[in-house]
PDB file of C-alpha atoms in Angstrom:
ATOM      1  CA  MET A   1       0.000   0.000   0.000  1.00  0.00           C
ATOM      2  CA  THR A   2       1.266   3.455  -0.902  1.00  0.00           C
ATOM      3  CA  THR A   3      -0.051   6.718   0.510  1.00  0.00           C
ATOM      4  CA  ILE A   4       0.397  10.261  -0.765  1.00  0.00           C
ATOM      5  CA  LYS A   5      -0.883  13.570   0.586  1.00  0.00           C
ATOM      6  CA  VAL A   6      -2.181  16.222  -1.789  1.00  0.00           C
ATOM      7  CA  THR A   7      -3.884  19.614  -1.717  1.00  0.00           C
ATOM      8  CA  PRO A   8      -7.684  19.807  -2.174  1.00  0.00           C
ATOM      9  CA  SER A   9      -7.254  21.120  -5.723  1.00  0.00           C
ATOM     10  CA  LYS A  10      -4.858  18.294  -6.558  1.00  0.00           C
ATOM     11  CA  LEU A  11      -7.350  15.785  -5.171  1.00  0.00           C
ATOM     12  CA  ASN A  12     -10.032  17.169  -7.496  1.00  0.00           C
ATOM     13  CA  GLU A  13      -7.588  16.943 -10.407  1.00  0.00           C
ATOM     14  CA  MET A  14      -6.909  13.296  -9.572  1.00  0.00           C
ATOM     15  CA  ALA A  15     -10.647  12.583  -9.314  1.00  0.00           C
ATOM     16  CA  ASP A  16     -11.013  13.997 -12.823  1.00  0.00           C
ATOM     17  CA  PHE A  17      -8.082  11.954 -14.095  1.00  0.00           C
ATOM     18  CA  TYR A  18      -9.464   8.669 -12.726  1.00  0.00           C
ATOM     19  CA  LYS A  19     -13.079   9.347 -13.749  1.00  0.00           C
ATOM     20  CA  SER A  20     -13.039   6.734 -16.512  1.00  0.00           C
ATOM     21  CA  TYR A  21     -11.783   4.132 -14.004  1.00  0.00           C
ATOM     22  CA  SER A  22     -14.219   5.080 -11.248  1.00  0.00           C
ATOM     23  CA  VAL A  23     -16.003   2.544  -9.077  1.00  0.00           C
ATOM     24  CA  PRO A  24     -19.335   3.401  -7.376  1.00  0.00           C
ATOM     25  CA  VAL A  25     -18.881   4.186  -3.688  1.00  0.00           C
ATOM     26  CA  ASP A  26     -21.364   5.305  -1.048  1.00  0.00           C
ATOM     27  CA  ASP A  27     -19.159   6.847   1.598  1.00  0.00           C
ATOM     28  CA  PRO A  28     -19.246  10.500   2.726  1.00  0.00           C
ATOM     29  CA  TYR A  29     -15.522  10.387   3.491  1.00  0.00           C
ATOM     30  CA  ILE A  30     -14.422   9.296  -0.003  1.00  0.00           C
ATOM     31  CA  LEU A  31     -14.299  11.715  -2.962  1.00  0.00           C
ATOM     32  CA  PHE A  32     -13.471   9.030  -5.518  1.00  0.00           C
ATOM     33  CA  LEU A  33     -12.688   5.325  -5.791  1.00  0.00           C
ATOM     34  CA  ALA A  34     -11.066   3.951  -8.924  1.00  0.00           C
ATOM     35  CA  ASN A  35      -9.514   0.749 -10.218  1.00  0.00           C
ATOM     36  CA  LYS A  36      -6.837   1.174 -12.869  1.00  0.00           C
ATOM     37  CA  ASP A  37      -4.801  -1.781 -14.150  1.00  0.00           C
ATOM     38  CA  GLY A  38      -5.303  -3.744 -10.951  1.00  0.00           C
ATOM     39  CA  VAL A  39      -4.514  -0.809  -8.670  1.00  0.00           C
ATOM     40  CA  THR A  40      -7.254   0.540  -6.399  1.00  0.00           C
ATOM     41  CA  ILE A  41      -7.021   4.289  -5.809  1.00  0.00           C
ATOM     42  CA  THR A  42      -9.025   5.935  -3.021  1.00  0.00           C
ATOM     43  CA  GLY A  43      -9.183   9.701  -2.520  1.00  0.00           C
ATOM     44  CA  TYR A  44     -10.317  10.793   0.932  1.00  0.00           C
ATOM     45  CA  ILE A  45     -12.157  13.948   1.965  1.00  0.00           C
ATOM     46  CA  SER A  46     -10.816  15.633   5.088  1.00  0.00           C
ATOM     47  CA  LYS A  47     -10.838  18.961   6.924  1.00  0.00           C
ATOM     48  CA  LYS A  48      -7.063  18.834   7.155  1.00  0.00           C
ATOM     49  CA  THR A  49      -4.790  20.946   4.943  1.00  0.00           C
ATOM     50  CA  TYR A  50      -3.770  17.935   2.871  1.00  0.00           C
ATOM     51  CA  ARG A  51      -5.923  15.062   1.622  1.00  0.00           C
ATOM     52  CA  LYS A  52      -4.866  11.431   1.652  1.00  0.00           C
ATOM     53  CA  VAL A  53      -4.845   9.249  -1.460  1.00  0.00           C
ATOM     54  CA  VAL A  54      -4.204   5.538  -1.010  1.00  0.00           C
ATOM     55  CA  PHE A  55      -2.986   3.165  -3.725  1.00  0.00           C
ATOM     56  CA  LYS A  56      -3.360  -0.604  -3.280  1.00  0.00           C
ATOM     57  CA  GLY A  57      -2.139  -3.349  -5.591  1.00  0.00           C
ATOM     58  CA  ASP A  58       1.029  -4.860  -7.041  1.00  0.00           C
ATOM     59  CA  LYS A  59       1.764  -1.687  -9.027  1.00  0.00           C
ATOM     60  CA  ALA A  60       0.669   0.767  -6.327  1.00  0.00           C
ATOM     61  CA  ASN A  61       4.092   2.431  -6.139  1.00  0.00           C
ATOM     62  CA  GLU A  62       4.278   2.928  -9.897  1.00  0.00           C
ATOM     63  CA  GLU A  63       0.825   4.505 -10.006  1.00  0.00           C
ATOM     64  CA  ALA A  64       1.654   6.831  -7.113  1.00  0.00           C
ATOM     65  CA  LYS A  65       4.846   7.910  -8.880  1.00  0.00           C
ATOM     66  CA  LEU A  66       2.734   9.314 -11.700  1.00  0.00           C
ATOM     67  CA  TRP A  67       1.967  12.103  -9.265  1.00  0.00           C
ATOM     68  CA  SER A  68       5.344  12.361  -7.570  1.00  0.00           C
ATOM     69  CA  GLU A  69       6.564  15.219  -9.792  1.00  0.00           C
ATOM     70  CA  GLN A  70       3.567  17.294  -8.745  1.00  0.00           C
ATOM     71  CA  ILE A  71       3.841  16.738  -4.995  1.00  0.00           C
ATOM     72  CA  GLU A  72       6.765  16.725  -2.629  1.00  0.00           C
ATOM     73  CA  GLU A  73       6.327  13.368  -1.032  1.00  0.00           C
ATOM     74  CA  TYR A  74       5.005   9.895  -1.618  1.00  0.00           C
ATOM     75  CA  LYS A  75       5.746   6.960   0.585  1.00  0.00           C
ATOM     76  CA  ALA A  76       5.446   3.212   0.445  1.00  0.00           C
ATOM     77  CA  GLU A  77       4.376   1.875   3.805  1.00  0.00           C
ATOM     78  CA  LYS A  78       7.119  -0.287   5.302  1.00  0.00           C
ATOM     79  CA  PRO A  79       6.271  -3.104   7.699  1.00  0.00           C
ATOM     80  CA  ILE A  80       7.141  -2.739  11.354  1.00  0.00           C
ATOM     81  CA  LYS A  81       8.250  -5.943  13.054  1.00  0.00           C
ATOM     82  CA  THR A  82       5.435  -6.418  15.535  1.00  0.00           C
ATOM     83  CA  GLY A  83       3.689  -9.574  14.348  1.00  0.00           C
ATOM     84  CA  TRP A  84       0.596  -7.615  13.309  1.00  0.00           C
ATOM     85  CA  VAL A  85      -0.463  -7.609   9.657  1.00  0.00           C
ATOM     86  CA  ASP A  86      -1.434  -3.916   9.477  1.00  0.00           C
ATOM     87  CA  VAL A  87       0.855  -1.329  11.032  1.00  0.00           C
ATOM     88  CA  ASN A  88      -0.654   1.845   9.575  1.00  0.00           C
ATOM     89  CA  ASP A  89      -3.166   4.273  11.119  1.00  0.00           C
ATOM     90  CA  GLN A  90      -6.274   2.234  11.911  1.00  0.00           C
ATOM     91  CA  ILE A  91      -9.544   1.993  13.824  1.00  0.00           C
ATOM     92  CA  GLY A  92     -10.897  -1.197  15.379  1.00  0.00           C
ATOM     93  CA  SER A  93     -13.235  -2.519  18.049  1.00  0.00           C
ATOM     94  CA  ASP A  94     -13.822  -5.389  20.437  1.00  0.00           C
ATOM     95  CA  GLU A  95     -16.342  -6.270  23.133  1.00  0.00           C
ATOM     96  CA  VAL A  96     -16.548  -8.008  26.491  1.00  0.00           C
ATOM     97  CA  GLY A  97     -19.317  -9.170  28.823  1.00  0.00           C
ATOM     98  CA  VAL A  98     -21.519 -10.835  26.208  1.00  0.00           C
ATOM     99  CA  GLY A  99     -21.549 -14.202  27.985  1.00  0.00           C
ATOM    100  CA  ASP A 100     -21.601 -12.851  31.532  1.00  0.00           C
ATOM    101  CA  PHE A 101     -25.047 -13.418  33.029  1.00  0.00           C
ATOM    102  CA  LEU A 102     -24.802 -10.741  35.730  1.00  0.00           C
ATOM    103  CA  LEU A 103     -22.450  -8.232  34.146  1.00  0.00           C
ATOM    104  CA  PRO A 104     -22.794  -5.513  31.470  1.00  0.00           C
ATOM    105  CA  MET A 105     -21.644  -5.543  27.856  1.00  0.00           C
ATOM    106  CA  VAL A 106     -18.847  -3.134  26.975  1.00  0.00           C
ATOM    107  CA  VAL A 107     -17.729  -2.260  23.439  1.00  0.00           C
ATOM    108  CA  VAL A 108     -14.602  -0.191  22.832  1.00  0.00           C
ATOM    109  CA  ALA A 109     -13.214   1.182  19.573  1.00  0.00           C
ATOM    110  CA  THR A 110      -9.716   2.661  19.354  1.00  0.00           C
ATOM    111  CA  TYR A 111      -7.880   4.867  16.879  1.00  0.00           C
ATOM    112  CA  VAL A 112      -4.268   3.715  16.689  1.00  0.00           C
ATOM    113  CA  LYS A 113      -1.657   5.834  14.937  1.00  0.00           C
ATOM    114  CA  LYS A 114       1.218   4.208  13.103  1.00  0.00           C
ATOM    115  CA  GLU A 115       3.809   5.870  15.343  1.00  0.00           C
ATOM    116  CA  ASP A 116       2.231   4.311  18.460  1.00  0.00           C
ATOM    117  CA  ILE A 117       2.174   0.695  17.282  1.00  0.00           C
ATOM    118  CA  VAL A 118       5.643  -0.288  18.487  1.00  0.00           C
ATOM    119  CA  LYS A 119       4.782   1.259  21.849  1.00  0.00           C
ATOM    120  CA  LEU A 120       1.702  -0.966  22.067  1.00  0.00           C
ATOM    121  CA  LYS A 121       3.829  -4.049  21.539  1.00  0.00           C
ATOM    122  CA  GLU A 122       6.331  -2.857  24.151  1.00  0.00           C
ATOM    123  CA  LEU A 123       3.491  -2.405  26.668  1.00  0.00           C
ATOM    124  CA  GLY A 124       2.422  -5.997  26.102  1.00  0.00           C
ATOM    125  CA  VAL A 125      -0.821  -5.264  24.265  1.00  0.00           C
ATOM    126  CA  ASN A 126      -2.301  -8.576  23.167  1.00  0.00           C
ATOM    127  CA  ASP A 127      -5.540 -10.514  23.407  1.00  0.00           C
ATOM    128  CA  SER A 128      -7.030  -9.511  26.770  1.00  0.00           C
ATOM    129  CA  LYS A 129      -8.192 -13.099  27.357  1.00  0.00           C
ATOM    130  CA  LYS A 130      -4.535 -14.145  27.589  1.00  0.00           C
ATOM    131  CA  ILE A 131      -3.638 -11.502  30.194  1.00  0.00           C
ATOM    132  CA  SER A 132      -4.401 -11.485  33.917  1.00  0.00           C
ATOM    133  CA  ASP A 133      -6.820  -8.874  35.228  1.00  0.00           C
ATOM    134  CA  ASP A 134      -4.066  -7.191  37.256  1.00  0.00           C
ATOM    135  CA  LYS A 135      -1.910  -6.895  34.130  1.00  0.00           C
ATOM    136  CA  ILE A 136      -4.911  -5.628  32.146  1.00  0.00           C
ATOM    137  CA  LYS A 137      -5.318  -2.772  34.615  1.00  0.00           C
ATOM    138  CA  GLU A 138      -1.615  -1.943  34.478  1.00  0.00           C
ATOM    139  CA  ILE A 139      -1.506  -1.839  30.670  1.00  0.00           C
ATOM    140  CA  ALA A 140      -4.853  -0.075  30.204  1.00  0.00           C
ATOM    141  CA  LYS A 141      -4.002   2.770  32.573  1.00  0.00           C
ATOM    142  CA  LYS A 142      -1.029   3.571  30.328  1.00  0.00           C
ATOM    143  CA  LEU A 143      -2.904   2.976  27.078  1.00  0.00           C
ATOM    144  CA  ILE A 144      -5.680   5.457  27.775  1.00  0.00           C
ATOM    145  CA  THR A 145      -3.138   8.257  28.237  1.00  0.00           C
ATOM    146  CA  PHE A 146      -2.239   8.269  24.530  1.00  0.00           C
ATOM    147  CA  ILE A 147      -4.766   6.105  22.640  1.00  0.00           C
ATOM    148  CA  GLU A 148      -7.998   7.750  21.496  1.00  0.00           C
ATOM    149  CA  TYR A 149     -11.001   5.527  22.176  1.00  0.00           C
ATOM    150  CA  SER A 150     -14.786   5.381  22.212  1.00  0.00           C
ATOM    151  CA  LYS A 151     -16.521   3.282  24.883  1.00  0.00           C
ATOM    152  CA  LEU A 152     -20.131   2.097  25.054  1.00  0.00           C
ATOM    153  CA  THR A 153     -21.516   0.319  28.116  1.00  0.00           C
ATOM    154  CA  LEU A 154     -24.823  -1.563  28.089  1.00  0.00           C
ATOM    155  CA  PRO A 155     -26.039  -2.395  31.626  1.00  0.00           C
ATOM    156  CA  ASN A 156     -28.293  -5.421  31.925  1.00  0.00           C
ATOM    157  CA  ASP A 157     -31.512  -3.483  32.562  1.00  0.00           C
ATOM    158  CA  LYS A 158     -30.987  -1.740  29.212  1.00  0.00           C
ATOM    159  CA  PHE A 159     -29.880  -5.048  27.665  1.00  0.00           C
ATOM    160  CA  ASN A 160     -33.216  -6.575  28.727  1.00  0.00           C
ATOM    161  CA  GLU A 161     -35.136  -3.661  27.192  1.00  0.00           C
ATOM    162  CA  MET A 162     -33.344  -4.138  23.879  1.00  0.00           C
ATOM    163  CA  MET A 163     -33.858  -7.903  23.858  1.00  0.00           C
ATOM    164  CA  ALA A 164     -37.574  -7.359  24.514  1.00  0.00           C
ATOM    165  CA  LYS A 165     -37.636  -5.451  21.200  1.00  0.00           C
ATOM    166  CA  HIS A 166     -36.681  -8.659  19.369  1.00  0.00           C
ATOM    167  CA  GLU A 167     -32.975  -7.984  19.267  1.00  0.00           C
ATOM    168  CA  ASN A 168     -30.437 -10.801  19.621  1.00  0.00           C
ATOM    169  CA  LEU A 169     -26.884 -10.833  20.945  1.00  0.00           C
ATOM    170  CA  ASN A 170     -25.289 -10.351  17.532  1.00  0.00           C
ATOM    171  CA  SER A 171     -27.613  -7.536  16.488  1.00  0.00           C
ATOM    172  CA  LEU A 172     -26.859  -5.709  19.738  1.00  0.00           C
ATOM    173  CA  LYS A 173     -23.135  -6.166  19.207  1.00  0.00           C
ATOM    174  CA  ALA A 174     -23.342  -5.008  15.586  1.00  0.00           C
ATOM    175  CA  LYS A 175     -25.118  -1.789  16.569  1.00  0.00           C
ATOM    176  CA  MET A 176     -22.751  -1.073  19.448  1.00  0.00           C
ATOM    177  CA  HIS A 177     -19.643  -1.757  17.338  1.00  0.00           C
ATOM    178  CA  ASN A 178     -20.957   0.443  14.522  1.00  0.00           C
ATOM    179  CA  ARG A 179     -21.658   3.342  16.877  1.00  0.00           C
ATOM    180  CA  ALA A 180     -18.296   3.084  18.670  1.00  0.00           C
ATOM    181  CA  LEU A 181     -16.435   2.910  15.350  1.00  0.00           C
ATOM    182  CA  HIS A 182     -18.421   5.804  13.888  1.00  0.00           C
ATOM    183  CA  ASN A 183     -17.516   8.005  16.859  1.00  0.00           C
ATOM    184  CA  LEU A 184     -13.878   7.722  15.747  1.00  0.00           C
ATOM    185  CA  VAL A 185     -14.346   7.542  11.963  1.00  0.00           C
ATOM    186  CA  ILE A 186     -16.006  10.981  11.906  1.00  0.00           C
ATOM    187  CA  LYS A 187     -12.878  12.374  13.575  1.00  0.00           C
ATOM    188  CA  HIS A 188     -10.460  10.469  11.320  1.00  0.00           C
ATOM    189  CA  PRO A 189     -12.293   9.937   8.000  1.00  0.00           C
ATOM    190  CA  GLU A 190      -9.064   9.379   6.071  1.00  0.00           C
ATOM    191  CA  THR A 191      -8.293   6.183   8.013  1.00  0.00           C
ATOM    192  CA  VAL A 192      -8.214   3.219   5.616  1.00  0.00           C
ATOM    193  CA  GLY A 193      -8.034   0.219   7.944  1.00  0.00           C
ATOM    194  CA  ILE A 194     -11.198  -0.389   9.995  1.00  0.00           C
ATOM    195  CA  TYR A 195     -11.377  -3.724  11.799  1.00  0.00           C
ATOM    196  CA  VAL A 196     -13.782  -5.724  13.955  1.00  0.00           C
ATOM    197  CA  ASP A 197     -13.132  -8.959  15.808  1.00  0.00           C
ATOM    198  CA  GLU A 198     -15.535 -11.109  13.771  1.00  0.00           C
ATOM    199  CA  PHE A 199     -18.638 -12.449  15.525  1.00  0.00           C
ATOM    200  CA  CYS A 200     -20.891 -12.796  12.458  1.00  0.00           C
ATOM    201  CA  SER A 201     -20.593 -12.526   8.678  1.00  0.00           C
ATOM    202  CA  LYS A 202     -20.139  -9.137   7.023  1.00  0.00           C
ATOM    203  CA  GLU A 203     -23.500  -9.494   5.271  1.00  0.00           C
ATOM    204  CA  LEU A 204     -25.308 -10.231   8.520  1.00  0.00           C
ATOM    205  CA  PHE A 205     -23.521  -7.393  10.331  1.00  0.00           C
ATOM    206  CA  TYR A 206     -24.815  -4.804   7.862  1.00  0.00           C
ATOM    207  CA  LYS A 207     -28.250  -6.441   7.750  1.00  0.00           C
ATOM    208  CA  TYR A 208     -28.531  -5.827  11.503  1.00  0.00           C
ATOM    209  CA  LEU A 209     -27.869  -2.123  10.863  1.00  0.00           C
ATOM    210  CA  ASN A 210     -30.504  -1.696   8.161  1.00  0.00           C
ATOM    211  CA  ASP A 211     -33.230  -0.646  10.586  1.00  0.00           C
ATOM    212  CA  GLU A 212     -30.983   1.907  12.286  1.00  0.00           C
ATOM    213  CA  ASN A 213     -31.188   5.629  11.575  1.00  0.00           C
ATOM    214  CA  GLU A 214     -27.540   6.112  12.494  1.00  0.00           C
ATOM    215  CA  PRO A 215     -24.786   6.297   9.829  1.00  0.00           C
ATOM    216  CA  GLN A 216     -23.188   2.987   8.925  1.00  0.00           C
ATOM    217  CA  VAL A 217     -19.409   2.638   8.962  1.00  0.00           C
ATOM    218  CA  LYS A 218     -18.419   1.299   5.535  1.00  0.00           C
ATOM    219  CA  ASP A 219     -15.626  -1.041   4.422  1.00  0.00           C
ATOM    220  CA  ILE A 220     -15.093  -2.781   7.755  1.00  0.00           C
ATOM    221  CA  SER A 221     -12.764  -5.788   7.642  1.00  0.00           C
ATOM    222  CA  PHE A 222     -13.879  -8.684   9.844  1.00  0.00           C
ATOM    223  CA  LYS A 223     -11.371 -11.176  11.217  1.00  0.00           C
ATOM    224  CA  THR A 224     -11.720 -13.954  13.792  1.00  0.00           C
ATOM    225  CA  LYS A 225      -9.216 -13.412  16.613  1.00  0.00           C
ATOM    226  CA  GLY A 226      -8.685  -9.921  15.211  1.00  0.00           C
ATOM    227  CA  GLU A 227      -6.567  -8.916  18.217  1.00  0.00           C
ATOM    228  CA  SER A 228      -3.821 -11.212  16.864  1.00  0.00           C
ATOM    229  CA  TYR A 229      -3.754  -9.369  13.528  1.00  0.00           C
ATOM    230  CA  PHE A 230      -4.581  -5.732  14.231  1.00  0.00           C
ATOM    231  CA  PRO A 231      -3.199  -3.565  17.060  1.00  0.00           C
ATOM    232  CA  CYS A 232      -6.380  -1.478  17.153  1.00  0.00           C
ATOM    233  CA  VAL A 233      -8.457  -4.562  17.988  1.00  0.00           C
ATOM    234  CA  ALA A 234      -5.891  -5.698  20.561  1.00  0.00           C
ATOM    235  CA  ALA A 235      -5.895  -2.249  22.203  1.00  0.00           C
ATOM    236  CA  SER A 236      -9.695  -2.231  22.161  1.00  0.00           C
ATOM    237  CA  SER A 237      -9.827  -5.623  23.866  1.00  0.00           C
ATOM    238  CA  ILE A 238      -7.532  -4.363  26.656  1.00  0.00           C
ATOM    239  CA  ILE A 239      -9.456  -1.133  27.277  1.00  0.00           C
ATOM    240  CA  ALA A 240     -12.806  -2.945  27.034  1.00  0.00           C
ATOM    241  CA  ARG A 241     -11.724  -5.504  29.635  1.00  0.00           C
ATOM    242  CA  TYR A 242     -10.379  -2.764  31.901  1.00  0.00           C
ATOM    243  CA  SER A 243     -13.638  -0.799  31.621  1.00  0.00           C
ATOM    244  CA  PHE A 244     -15.572  -4.002  32.266  1.00  0.00           C
ATOM    245  CA  LEU A 245     -13.578  -4.687  35.452  1.00  0.00           C
ATOM    246  CA  LEU A 246     -14.357  -1.167  36.664  1.00  0.00           C
ATOM    247  CA  GLU A 247     -18.066  -1.852  36.111  1.00  0.00           C
ATOM    248  CA  VAL A 248     -17.757  -5.044  38.167  1.00  0.00           C
ATOM    249  CA  GLU A 249     -16.136  -3.065  40.983  1.00  0.00           C
ATOM    250  CA  LYS A 250     -19.062  -0.615  40.923  1.00  0.00           C
ATOM    251  CA  LEU A 251     -21.555  -3.475  41.260  1.00  0.00           C
ATOM    252  CA  ASN A 252     -19.534  -5.054  44.069  1.00  0.00           C
ATOM    253  CA  LYS A 253     -19.547  -1.763  45.957  1.00  0.00           C
ATOM    254  CA  LYS A 254     -23.211  -0.945  45.299  1.00  0.00           C
ATOM    255  CA  TYR A 255     -24.522  -4.293  46.521  1.00  0.00           C
ATOM    256  CA  ASP A 256     -21.699  -5.217  48.914  1.00  0.00           C
ATOM    257  CA  MET A 257     -21.278  -8.564  47.157  1.00  0.00           C
ATOM    258  CA  ASP A 258     -18.578 -10.026  44.900  1.00  0.00           C
ATOM    259  CA  PHE A 259     -20.152 -10.513  41.479  1.00  0.00           C
ATOM    260  CA  PRO A 260     -18.963 -13.649  39.622  1.00  0.00           C
ATOM    261  CA  PHE A 261     -18.089 -13.866  35.924  1.00  0.00           C
ATOM    262  CA  GLY A 262     -19.651 -16.100  33.280  1.00  0.00           C
ATOM    263  CA  THR A 263     -22.648 -18.410  33.491  1.00  0.00           C
ATOM    264  CA  ASN A 264     -22.049 -21.416  35.719  1.00  0.00           C
ATOM    265  CA  GLU A 265     -23.093 -23.050  38.981  1.00  0.00           C
ATOM    266  CA  SER A 266     -21.313 -20.464  41.126  1.00  0.00           C
ATOM    267  CA  VAL A 267     -23.234 -17.747  39.270  1.00  0.00           C
ATOM    268  CA  LYS A 268     -26.496 -19.553  40.023  1.00  0.00           C
ATOM    269  CA  ALA A 269     -25.575 -19.862  43.710  1.00  0.00           C
ATOM    270  CA  PHE A 270     -24.684 -16.162  43.860  1.00  0.00           C
ATOM    271  CA  SER A 271     -27.963 -15.249  42.160  1.00  0.00           C
ATOM    272  CA  LYS A 272     -30.018 -17.072  44.780  1.00  0.00           C
ATOM    273  CA  LYS A 273     -28.155 -15.245  47.563  1.00  0.00           C
ATOM    274  CA  PHE A 274     -28.727 -11.944  45.766  1.00  0.00           C
ATOM    275  CA  ILE A 275     -32.472 -12.589  45.440  1.00  0.00           C
ATOM    276  CA  LYS A 276     -32.699 -13.492  49.108  1.00  0.00           C
ATOM    277  CA  LYS A 277     -30.934 -10.241  50.053  1.00  0.00           C
ATOM    278  CA  TYR A 278     -32.403  -7.768  47.537  1.00  0.00           C
ATOM    279  CA  GLY A 279     -35.482  -9.418  46.065  1.00  0.00           C
ATOM    280  CA  LEU A 280     -36.531 -10.650  42.638  1.00  0.00           C
ATOM    281  CA  ASN A 281     -37.338  -7.185  41.278  1.00  0.00           C
ATOM    282  CA  GLU A 282     -33.789  -5.949  41.852  1.00  0.00           C
ATOM    283  CA  PHE A 283     -32.363  -9.191  40.479  1.00  0.00           C
ATOM    284  CA  SER A 284     -34.284  -8.695  37.236  1.00  0.00           C
ATOM    285  CA  LYS A 285     -32.350  -5.442  36.733  1.00  0.00           C
ATOM    286  CA  ILE A 286     -28.861  -6.944  37.061  1.00  0.00           C
ATOM    287  CA  ALA A 287     -29.376 -10.259  35.227  1.00  0.00           C
ATOM    288  CA  LYS A 288     -29.656 -11.000  31.504  1.00  0.00           C
ATOM    289  CA  LYS A 289     -33.250 -12.240  31.444  1.00  0.00           C
ATOM    290  CA  SER A 290     -32.986 -13.773  27.965  1.00  0.00           C
ATOM    291  CA  PHE A 291     -30.436 -16.322  29.206  1.00  0.00           C
ATOM    292  CA  LYS A 292     -31.724 -19.818  29.984  1.00  0.00           C
ATOM    293  CA  THR A 293     -29.944 -19.465  33.342  1.00  0.00           C
ATOM    294  CA  TYR A 294     -32.484 -16.831  34.384  1.00  0.00           C
ATOM    295  CA  ASP A 295     -35.428 -19.201  33.958  1.00  0.00           C
ATOM    296  CA  GLU A 296     -33.564 -21.991  35.740  1.00  0.00           C
ATOM    297  CA  ILE A 297     -32.907 -19.743  38.741  1.00  0.00           C
ATOM    298  CA  ILE A 298     -36.496 -18.472  38.909  1.00  0.00           C
ATOM    299  CA  GLU A 299     -37.864 -22.023  38.729  1.00  0.00           C
ATOM    300  CA  SER A 300     -35.565 -23.172  41.537  1.00  0.00           C
ATOM    301  CA  ILE A 301     -36.580 -20.587  44.136  1.00  0.00           C
TER     302      ILE A 301
END
């Protein structure tokens, strides 16, 4: 991939030049999209002084050089040795709490700049599921000082309201991911790489968004275990887990009980103690009522 930066007038000139190679695109952040001799050229709209044009394909460098006499700089992105497959500016998201019966869902999207990627690796940013909670807190506290992020938290009372409107877990996740990503995309519309840790197909993801009035983030790349491939997803998983742990601490303090994770026998035992102490009405606010576990607990008391 090769990226060049041009003036607004130069961007318009390029759009004119590539008009006969244009490809239809429905994205408010893209002025033109073209495919010429196997090279995809994307011209981005931005409020910044210079606009970004990205060339992708085997002959991306050659195509970019057609414009090198008219601008001062063009650059071919060079890989950084981090183990991640994309080391350029990027936006990505991840979630936590989906399978936790008594705990909220948290979705976090992060904007990661190329110059910060090595720092992420040095901090130990990885899949949050492979890191202890104490280490998560240590890393996240440093991350949030320089990584821009958008966080959405869905407490279980709100979760139950949404599920009552015929939502399902994946549709809720799709809408939360889209909103978190959009919060960053509108600030950084020139960002090319947008990634989500895959939980459903791309087609299904966008189908879930069809009944939403909110803008849809286009051209998302979906990848299973995305945190292993993209630093933005890895950073999102760390901050999401950290935020999730803070929510657990709030619940522990509010009810003076230690809330368990997951959906298992210890969770059922805790739930019965909670109901005995606070009543069924309060329990219905902190539990995911659509889970089979909820019915099992109610039937057993």
